[in-house]
């Protein structure tokens, strides 16, 4: 028996004014799997992730998370579900007047009965994971873009979530840190109980973490395949998108 999907999009349409972004997007992700989403800038990758956390609702079609129709679920239940989801925002989205440690501790203080000692332990554990233990007492304005990005990742992981959504977790990071972050993401995505979606342009990262990749273009999933098949696909639109990053199939 195949397990039912944790995240399901069925014929999702979404417009902003006259701007049609999603035009019949369909895909699903089963428990413990990692889906990568690739596609041109402005195609709706971040918009797709925002539907999963209930920040946006479809104009038509179905967005289902853990069996809940996200368009018809009470706000209180969305809030409860969000405590089990981690969302690494593309922008970082930190609260500027709180230290890094307080930014990380906030969801635990608000949503859990954990003691301050346990909260401090979890905060330093996550800061260690992303290699910025020394930033705990800094304010976001004192951090570089790459450091903010890593704090955003640590904050998304603070609840040990069941579902993690990464919106370009590596953007703006130098190669050494990007590799370290990839390692963290790999460890998390290889955990069979965590379901993940990774929006990512870096092909080595997609190959390292994803079970499947979809190519989002013109508001639809044009292609869905394993990373191996995806990066050697002959689909003309994907060939154009990947350019010289594409794997040329060898004939030997
Ligand atoms: N809240 C909103 N109101 C109006 N337009 C929006 C809103 N959110 C997104 N858009 C528009 O939807 C389109 C898709 O945006 P989205 O951020 O999902 O792109 P993306 O695929 O993530 O691109 P990138 O790779 O550059 O991050 C863009 O044209 C954007 O301007
Ligand atoms: Mg985006």
mmCIF file of C-alpha atoms and ligand atoms in Angstrom:
data_model
loop_
_atom_site.group_PDB
_atom_site.id
_atom_site.type_symbol
_atom_site.label_atom_id
_atom_site.label_comp_id
_atom_site.label_asym_id
_atom_site.label_seq_id
_atom_site.Cartn_x
_atom_site.Cartn_y
_atom_site.Cartn_z
ATOM 1 C CA UNK A 1 0.000 0.000 0.000
ATOM 2 C CA UNK A 2 1.441 3.380 -0.920
ATOM 3 C CA UNK A 3 1.230 6.048 1.780
ATOM 4 C CA UNK A 4 -0.973 9.049 1.149
ATOM 5 C CA UNK A 5 0.787 12.303 0.317
ATOM 6 C CA UNK A 6 1.616 14.765 3.091
ATOM 7 C CA UNK A 7 1.481 17.676 0.620
ATOM 8 C CA UNK A 8 -0.809 17.662 -2.387
ATOM 9 C CA UNK A 9 -1.482 20.298 -5.067
ATOM 10 C CA UNK A 10 -4.274 19.513 -7.480
ATOM 11 C CA UNK A 11 -4.937 21.811 -10.440
ATOM 12 C CA UNK A 12 -4.063 24.918 -8.396
ATOM 13 C CA UNK A 13 -4.672 28.311 -9.989
ATOM 14 C CA UNK A 14 -3.505 31.580 -8.442
ATOM 15 C CA UNK A 15 -3.555 35.104 -9.868
ATOM 16 C CA UNK A 16 -2.560 38.492 -8.495
ATOM 17 C CA UNK A 17 -4.786 41.004 -10.288
ATOM 18 C CA UNK A 18 -4.504 40.181 -13.969
ATOM 19 C CA UNK A 19 -1.215 38.378 -13.415
ATOM 20 C CA UNK A 20 -1.842 34.610 -13.644
ATOM 21 C CA UNK A 21 0.941 32.875 -11.737
ATOM 22 C CA UNK A 22 -0.152 29.293 -11.057
ATOM 23 C CA UNK A 23 -2.145 27.785 -13.915
ATOM 24 C CA UNK A 24 -3.055 24.251 -12.992
ATOM 25 C CA UNK A 25 -0.182 23.223 -10.730
ATOM 26 C CA UNK A 26 -0.353 19.572 -9.691
ATOM 27 C CA UNK A 27 2.176 17.582 -7.639
ATOM 28 C CA UNK A 28 2.407 15.699 -4.387
ATOM 29 C CA UNK A 29 5.030 14.774 -1.814
ATOM 30 C CA UNK A 30 4.837 11.647 0.302
ATOM 31 C CA UNK A 31 5.954 11.391 3.896
ATOM 32 C CA UNK A 32 9.710 11.384 4.328
ATOM 33 C CA UNK A 33 10.383 12.412 0.734
ATOM 34 C CA UNK A 34 12.190 15.502 -0.549
ATOM 35 C CA UNK A 35 10.945 17.366 -3.596
ATOM 36 C CA UNK A 36 13.055 20.041 -5.260
ATOM 37 C CA UNK A 37 11.351 22.793 -7.244
ATOM 38 C CA UNK A 38 13.334 24.489 -9.998
ATOM 39 C CA UNK A 39 12.173 27.098 -12.459
ATOM 40 C CA UNK A 40 12.767 30.603 -13.773
ATOM 41 C CA UNK A 41 12.611 33.660 -11.533
ATOM 42 C CA UNK A 42 9.063 34.944 -11.020
ATOM 43 C CA UNK A 43 7.453 31.661 -12.004
ATOM 44 C CA UNK A 44 5.734 31.123 -8.661
ATOM 45 C CA UNK A 45 8.082 28.951 -6.603
ATOM 46 C CA UNK A 46 7.855 31.091 -3.465
ATOM 47 C CA UNK A 47 4.114 31.553 -4.080
ATOM 48 C CA UNK A 48 3.755 27.757 -4.111
ATOM 49 C CA UNK A 49 5.492 27.419 -0.740
ATOM 50 C CA UNK A 50 3.340 30.168 0.765
ATOM 51 C CA UNK A 51 0.214 28.141 -0.078
ATOM 52 C CA UNK A 52 1.532 25.222 1.971
ATOM 53 C CA UNK A 53 1.873 27.270 5.146
ATOM 54 C CA UNK A 54 -1.502 28.918 4.577
ATOM 55 C CA UNK A 55 -0.134 32.416 3.874
ATOM 56 C CA UNK A 56 -1.853 32.294 0.446
ATOM 57 C CA UNK A 57 -4.956 30.476 -0.729
ATOM 58 C CA UNK A 58 -5.643 29.137 -4.216
ATOM 59 C CA UNK A 59 -8.250 30.821 -6.467
ATOM 60 C CA UNK A 60 -9.258 27.322 -7.515
ATOM 61 C CA UNK A 61 -7.955 23.798 -7.104
ATOM 62 C CA UNK A 62 -6.853 22.017 -3.968
ATOM 63 C CA UNK A 63 -3.913 22.478 -1.598
ATOM 64 C CA UNK A 64 -3.877 19.703 0.967
ATOM 65 C CA UNK A 65 -1.391 19.367 3.833
ATOM 66 C CA UNK A 66 -1.526 16.322 6.101
ATOM 67 C CA UNK A 67 -5.018 15.672 4.736
ATOM 68 C CA UNK A 68 -6.306 19.197 5.504
ATOM 69 C CA UNK A 69 -7.759 21.359 2.746
ATOM 70 C CA UNK A 70 -5.786 24.548 3.421
ATOM 71 C CA UNK A 71 -8.498 26.773 1.902
ATOM 72 C CA UNK A 72 -11.109 25.585 4.405
ATOM 73 C CA UNK A 73 -9.196 24.984 7.596
ATOM 74 C CA UNK A 74 -9.826 27.206 10.652
ATOM 75 C CA UNK A 75 -7.056 29.714 11.472
ATOM 76 C CA UNK A 76 -6.489 28.068 14.861
ATOM 77 C CA UNK A 77 -5.705 24.770 13.166
ATOM 78 C CA UNK A 78 -3.360 26.459 10.695
ATOM 79 C CA UNK A 79 -1.514 27.966 13.665
ATOM 80 C CA UNK A 80 -1.239 24.518 15.246
ATOM 81 C CA UNK A 81 0.002 22.976 11.983
ATOM 82 C CA UNK A 82 2.610 25.703 11.605
ATOM 83 C CA UNK A 83 4.201 24.616 14.874
ATOM 84 C CA UNK A 84 5.084 21.400 13.046
ATOM 85 C CA UNK A 85 6.360 23.145 9.911
ATOM 86 C CA UNK A 86 9.621 24.959 9.287
ATOM 87 C CA UNK A 87 9.736 27.619 6.595
ATOM 88 C CA UNK A 88 13.090 29.021 5.512
ATOM 89 C CA UNK A 89 12.057 32.313 3.931
ATOM 90 C CA UNK A 90 14.002 33.601 0.958
ATOM 91 C CA UNK A 91 14.390 36.956 2.741
ATOM 92 C CA UNK A 92 15.319 35.695 6.216
ATOM 93 C CA UNK A 93 12.361 37.499 7.855
ATOM 94 C CA UNK A 94 13.948 38.024 11.265
ATOM 95 C CA UNK A 95 12.555 40.337 13.936
ATOM 96 C CA UNK A 96 14.974 43.250 14.018
ATOM 97 C CA UNK A 97 14.600 44.317 17.634
ATOM 98 C CA UNK A 98 15.327 40.865 19.042
ATOM 99 C CA UNK A 99 18.687 39.135 19.347
ATOM 100 C CA UNK A 100 19.375 36.059 17.262
ATOM 101 C CA UNK A 101 18.836 33.831 20.315
ATOM 102 C CA UNK A 102 15.497 35.505 21.078
ATOM 103 C CA UNK A 103 14.408 35.233 17.434
ATOM 104 C CA UNK A 104 15.021 31.496 17.638
ATOM 105 C CA UNK A 105 13.468 31.091 21.076
ATOM 106 C CA UNK A 106 10.286 32.982 20.215
ATOM 107 C CA UNK A 107 8.291 30.113 18.643
ATOM 108 C CA UNK A 108 9.260 27.833 21.530
ATOM 109 C CA UNK A 109 8.271 30.403 24.155
ATOM 110 C CA UNK A 110 4.970 31.084 22.407
ATOM 111 C CA UNK A 111 3.918 27.564 21.477
ATOM 112 C CA UNK A 112 5.532 25.119 23.881
ATOM 113 C CA UNK A 113 5.755 24.583 27.648
ATOM 114 C CA UNK A 114 9.535 24.028 27.450
ATOM 115 C CA UNK A 115 11.700 25.401 30.255
ATOM 116 C CA UNK A 116 14.117 28.283 29.557
ATOM 117 C CA UNK A 117 17.021 25.829 30.056
ATOM 118 C CA UNK A 118 15.649 23.483 27.411
ATOM 119 C CA UNK A 119 14.934 26.407 25.080
ATOM 120 C CA UNK A 120 18.522 27.660 25.511
ATOM 121 C CA UNK A 121 19.813 24.155 24.765
ATOM 122 C CA UNK A 122 17.793 23.921 21.550
ATOM 123 C CA UNK A 123 18.762 27.415 20.441
ATOM 124 C CA UNK A 124 22.472 26.703 20.813
ATOM 125 C CA UNK A 125 22.097 23.280 19.156
ATOM 126 C CA UNK A 126 20.517 24.853 16.047
ATOM 127 C CA UNK A 127 23.037 27.715 15.929
ATOM 128 C CA UNK A 128 25.791 25.078 16.020
ATOM 129 C CA UNK A 129 24.186 23.220 13.120
ATOM 130 C CA UNK A 130 24.427 26.309 10.920
ATOM 131 C CA UNK A 131 27.889 27.293 12.236
ATOM 132 C CA UNK A 132 27.031 30.614 13.861
ATOM 133 C CA UNK A 133 27.161 29.806 17.569
ATOM 134 C CA UNK A 134 28.888 33.137 18.227
ATOM 135 C CA UNK A 135 25.994 35.173 16.786
ATOM 136 C CA UNK A 136 23.508 34.318 19.562
ATOM 137 C CA UNK A 137 23.590 37.740 21.200
ATOM 138 C CA UNK A 138 23.792 39.848 18.058
ATOM 139 C CA UNK A 139 20.897 41.717 16.493
ATOM 140 C CA UNK A 140 19.893 41.005 12.884
ATOM 141 C CA UNK A 141 21.194 44.433 11.756
ATOM 142 C CA UNK A 142 24.676 43.385 12.913
ATOM 143 C CA UNK A 143 24.722 40.304 10.678
ATOM 144 C CA UNK A 144 25.832 39.836 7.081
ATOM 145 C CA UNK A 145 23.271 38.606 4.529
ATOM 146 C CA UNK A 146 24.673 35.084 4.679
ATOM 147 C CA UNK A 147 24.526 35.026 8.471
ATOM 148 C CA UNK A 148 20.894 36.192 8.430
ATOM 149 C CA UNK A 149 20.153 33.397 6.019
ATOM 150 C CA UNK A 150 21.642 30.871 8.401
ATOM 151 C CA UNK A 151 19.738 32.293 11.368
ATOM 152 C CA UNK A 152 16.562 31.933 9.255
ATOM 153 C CA UNK A 153 17.423 28.283 8.675
ATOM 154 C CA UNK A 154 18.141 27.686 12.379
ATOM 155 C CA UNK A 155 14.819 29.301 13.289
ATOM 156 C CA UNK A 156 12.918 27.112 10.817
ATOM 157 C CA UNK A 157 14.401 24.026 12.458
ATOM 158 C CA UNK A 158 13.890 25.105 16.055
ATOM 159 C CA UNK A 159 10.685 23.086 16.541
ATOM 160 C CA UNK A 160 12.160 19.917 15.010
ATOM 161 C CA UNK A 161 9.408 20.159 12.372
ATOM 162 C CA UNK A 162 7.778 17.306 10.414
ATOM 163 C CA UNK A 163 7.602 19.394 7.232
ATOM 164 C CA UNK A 164 10.402 21.739 6.147
ATOM 165 C CA UNK A 165 10.119 24.181 3.254
ATOM 166 C CA UNK A 166 13.363 25.735 2.068
ATOM 167 C CA UNK A 167 13.230 28.766 -0.208
ATOM 168 C CA UNK A 168 16.725 28.983 -1.698
ATOM 169 C CA UNK A 169 18.571 28.156 1.521
ATOM 170 C CA UNK A 170 21.946 28.640 -0.157
ATOM 171 C CA UNK A 171 21.412 31.922 -1.963
ATOM 172 C CA UNK A 172 24.062 34.485 -1.039
ATOM 173 C CA UNK A 173 26.278 32.065 0.867
ATOM 174 C CA UNK A 174 29.934 31.497 0.070
ATOM 175 C CA UNK A 175 30.793 27.992 -1.200
ATOM 176 C CA UNK A 176 32.255 26.756 2.080
ATOM 177 C CA UNK A 177 29.190 27.751 4.103
ATOM 178 C CA UNK A 178 26.848 26.586 1.331
ATOM 179 C CA UNK A 179 28.470 23.154 1.538
ATOM 180 C CA UNK A 180 28.045 23.112 5.308
ATOM 181 C CA UNK A 181 24.381 24.113 4.941
ATOM 182 C CA UNK A 182 23.861 21.431 2.282
ATOM 183 C CA UNK A 183 25.193 18.908 4.744
ATOM 184 C CA UNK A 184 22.649 20.046 7.365
ATOM 185 C CA UNK A 185 19.838 19.859 4.800
ATOM 186 C CA UNK A 186 20.986 16.420 3.637
ATOM 187 C CA UNK A 187 21.012 15.098 7.195
ATOM 188 C CA UNK A 188 17.515 16.466 7.738
ATOM 189 C CA UNK A 189 16.082 15.299 4.421
ATOM 190 C CA UNK A 190 17.554 11.822 4.934
ATOM 191 C CA UNK A 191 15.553 11.544 8.138
ATOM 192 C CA UNK A 192 12.663 9.396 7.008
ATOM 193 C CA UNK A 193 10.049 11.149 9.072
ATOM 194 C CA UNK A 194 10.749 14.659 7.715
ATOM 195 C CA UNK A 195 9.010 15.711 4.495
ATOM 196 C CA UNK A 196 10.718 18.538 2.608
ATOM 197 C CA UNK A 197 10.397 20.852 -0.351
ATOM 198 C CA UNK A 198 13.512 22.683 -1.473
ATOM 199 C CA UNK A 199 13.402 25.585 -3.918
ATOM 200 C CA UNK A 200 16.939 25.628 -5.208
ATOM 201 C CA UNK A 201 18.918 26.726 -8.262
ATOM 202 C CA UNK A 202 22.156 24.998 -7.359
ATOM 203 C CA UNK A 203 22.274 21.682 -9.148
ATOM 204 C CA UNK A 204 24.748 19.957 -6.789
ATOM 205 C CA UNK A 205 22.445 20.793 -3.899
ATOM 206 C CA UNK A 206 19.389 19.416 -5.719
ATOM 207 C CA UNK A 207 21.285 16.248 -6.587
ATOM 208 C CA UNK A 208 22.416 15.856 -2.992
ATOM 209 C CA UNK A 209 19.066 16.302 -1.293
ATOM 210 C CA UNK A 210 16.136 15.599 -3.642
ATOM 211 C CA UNK A 211 14.282 12.362 -4.330
ATOM 212 C CA UNK A 212 12.424 14.077 -7.160
ATOM 213 C CA UNK A 213 12.567 17.387 -9.007
ATOM 214 C CA UNK A 214 9.794 19.332 -10.690
ATOM 215 C CA UNK A 215 10.322 22.068 -13.232
ATOM 216 C CA UNK A 216 7.850 24.867 -12.636
ATOM 217 C CA UNK A 217 7.272 26.970 -15.731
ATOM 218 C CA UNK A 218 4.281 28.912 -17.052
ATOM 219 C CA UNK A 219 2.381 28.083 -13.857
ATOM 220 C CA UNK A 220 2.589 24.324 -14.202
ATOM 221 C CA UNK A 221 4.893 21.430 -13.336
ATOM 222 C CA UNK A 222 6.257 20.866 -16.830
ATOM 223 C CA UNK A 223 8.374 17.927 -15.806
ATOM 224 C CA UNK A 224 8.794 15.679 -12.786
ATOM 225 C CA UNK A 225 11.566 13.127 -12.446
ATOM 226 C CA UNK A 226 14.426 11.808 -10.336
ATOM 227 C CA UNK A 227 17.442 14.161 -10.273
ATOM 228 C CA UNK A 228 19.402 11.736 -12.476
ATOM 229 C CA UNK A 229 16.782 11.726 -15.243
ATOM 230 C CA UNK A 230 15.818 15.350 -14.745
ATOM 231 C CA UNK A 231 19.299 16.773 -15.352
ATOM 232 C CA UNK A 232 19.797 14.705 -18.494
ATOM 233 C CA UNK A 233 16.263 15.238 -19.840
ATOM 234 C CA UNK A 234 15.876 16.170 -23.498
ATOM 235 C CA UNK A 235 12.805 18.322 -22.813
ATOM 236 C CA UNK A 236 13.502 21.414 -24.977
ATOM 237 C CA UNK A 237 12.304 23.929 -22.359
ATOM 238 C CA UNK A 238 14.459 22.338 -19.653
ATOM 239 C CA UNK A 239 17.438 22.066 -21.991
ATOM 240 C CA UNK A 240 17.123 25.823 -22.579
ATOM 241 C CA UNK A 241 16.738 26.561 -18.855
ATOM 242 C CA UNK A 242 19.698 24.467 -17.713
ATOM 243 C CA UNK A 243 21.994 25.521 -20.563
ATOM 244 C CA UNK A 244 25.539 24.299 -19.959
ATOM 245 C CA UNK A 245 24.582 23.079 -16.476
ATOM 246 C CA UNK A 246 22.771 20.142 -18.010
ATOM 247 C CA UNK A 247 24.251 16.627 -17.730
ATOM 248 C CA UNK A 248 25.032 15.438 -21.228
ATOM 249 C CA UNK A 249 24.109 11.757 -21.374
ATOM 250 C CA UNK A 250 27.158 9.650 -22.270
ATOM 251 C CA UNK A 251 26.763 7.000 -24.929
ATOM 252 C CA UNK A 252 29.601 4.747 -23.760
HETATM 253 N N1 LIG B 1 1.442 38.956 -2.634
HETATM 254 C C1 LIG B 1 1.629 39.213 -3.946
HETATM 255 N N2 LIG B 1 0.954 40.188 -4.582
HETATM 256 C C2 LIG B 1 1.132 40.419 -5.895
HETATM 257 N N3 LIG B 1 1.982 39.740 -6.665
HETATM 258 C C3 LIG B 1 2.702 38.758 -6.103
HETATM 259 C C4 LIG B 1 2.568 38.439 -4.704
HETATM 260 N N4 LIG B 1 3.400 37.429 -4.418
HETATM 261 C C5 LIG B 1 4.026 37.121 -5.575
HETATM 262 N N5 LIG B 1 3.612 37.914 -6.577
HETATM 263 C C6 LIG B 1 4.056 37.836 -7.977
HETATM 264 O O1 LIG B 1 3.985 36.487 -8.391
HETATM 265 C C7 LIG B 1 5.059 36.155 -9.248
HETATM 266 C C8 LIG B 1 5.768 34.930 -8.735
HETATM 267 O O2 LIG B 1 6.474 35.273 -7.552
HETATM 268 P P1 LIG B 1 7.402 34.267 -6.750
HETATM 269 O O3 LIG B 1 7.962 35.058 -5.637
HETATM 270 O O4 LIG B 1 6.664 33.040 -6.412
HETATM 271 O O5 LIG B 1 8.511 33.934 -7.844
HETATM 272 P P2 LIG B 1 9.714 32.890 -7.691
HETATM 273 O O6 LIG B 1 9.491 31.791 -8.675
HETATM 274 O O7 LIG B 1 9.879 32.508 -6.273
HETATM 275 O O8 LIG B 1 10.956 33.762 -8.220
HETATM 276 P P3 LIG B 1 12.484 33.894 -7.641
HETATM 277 O O9 LIG B 1 13.245 32.733 -8.236
HETATM 278 O O10 LIG B 1 12.933 35.184 -8.205
HETATM 279 O O11 LIG B 1 12.422 33.878 -6.165
HETATM 280 C C9 LIG B 1 5.928 37.390 -9.348
HETATM 281 O O12 LIG B 1 5.582 38.057 -10.532
HETATM 282 C C10 LIG B 1 5.517 38.206 -8.142
HETATM 283 O O13 LIG B 1 5.650 39.562 -8.409
HETATM 284 MG MG1 LIG B 2 11.235 32.935 -4.835
#
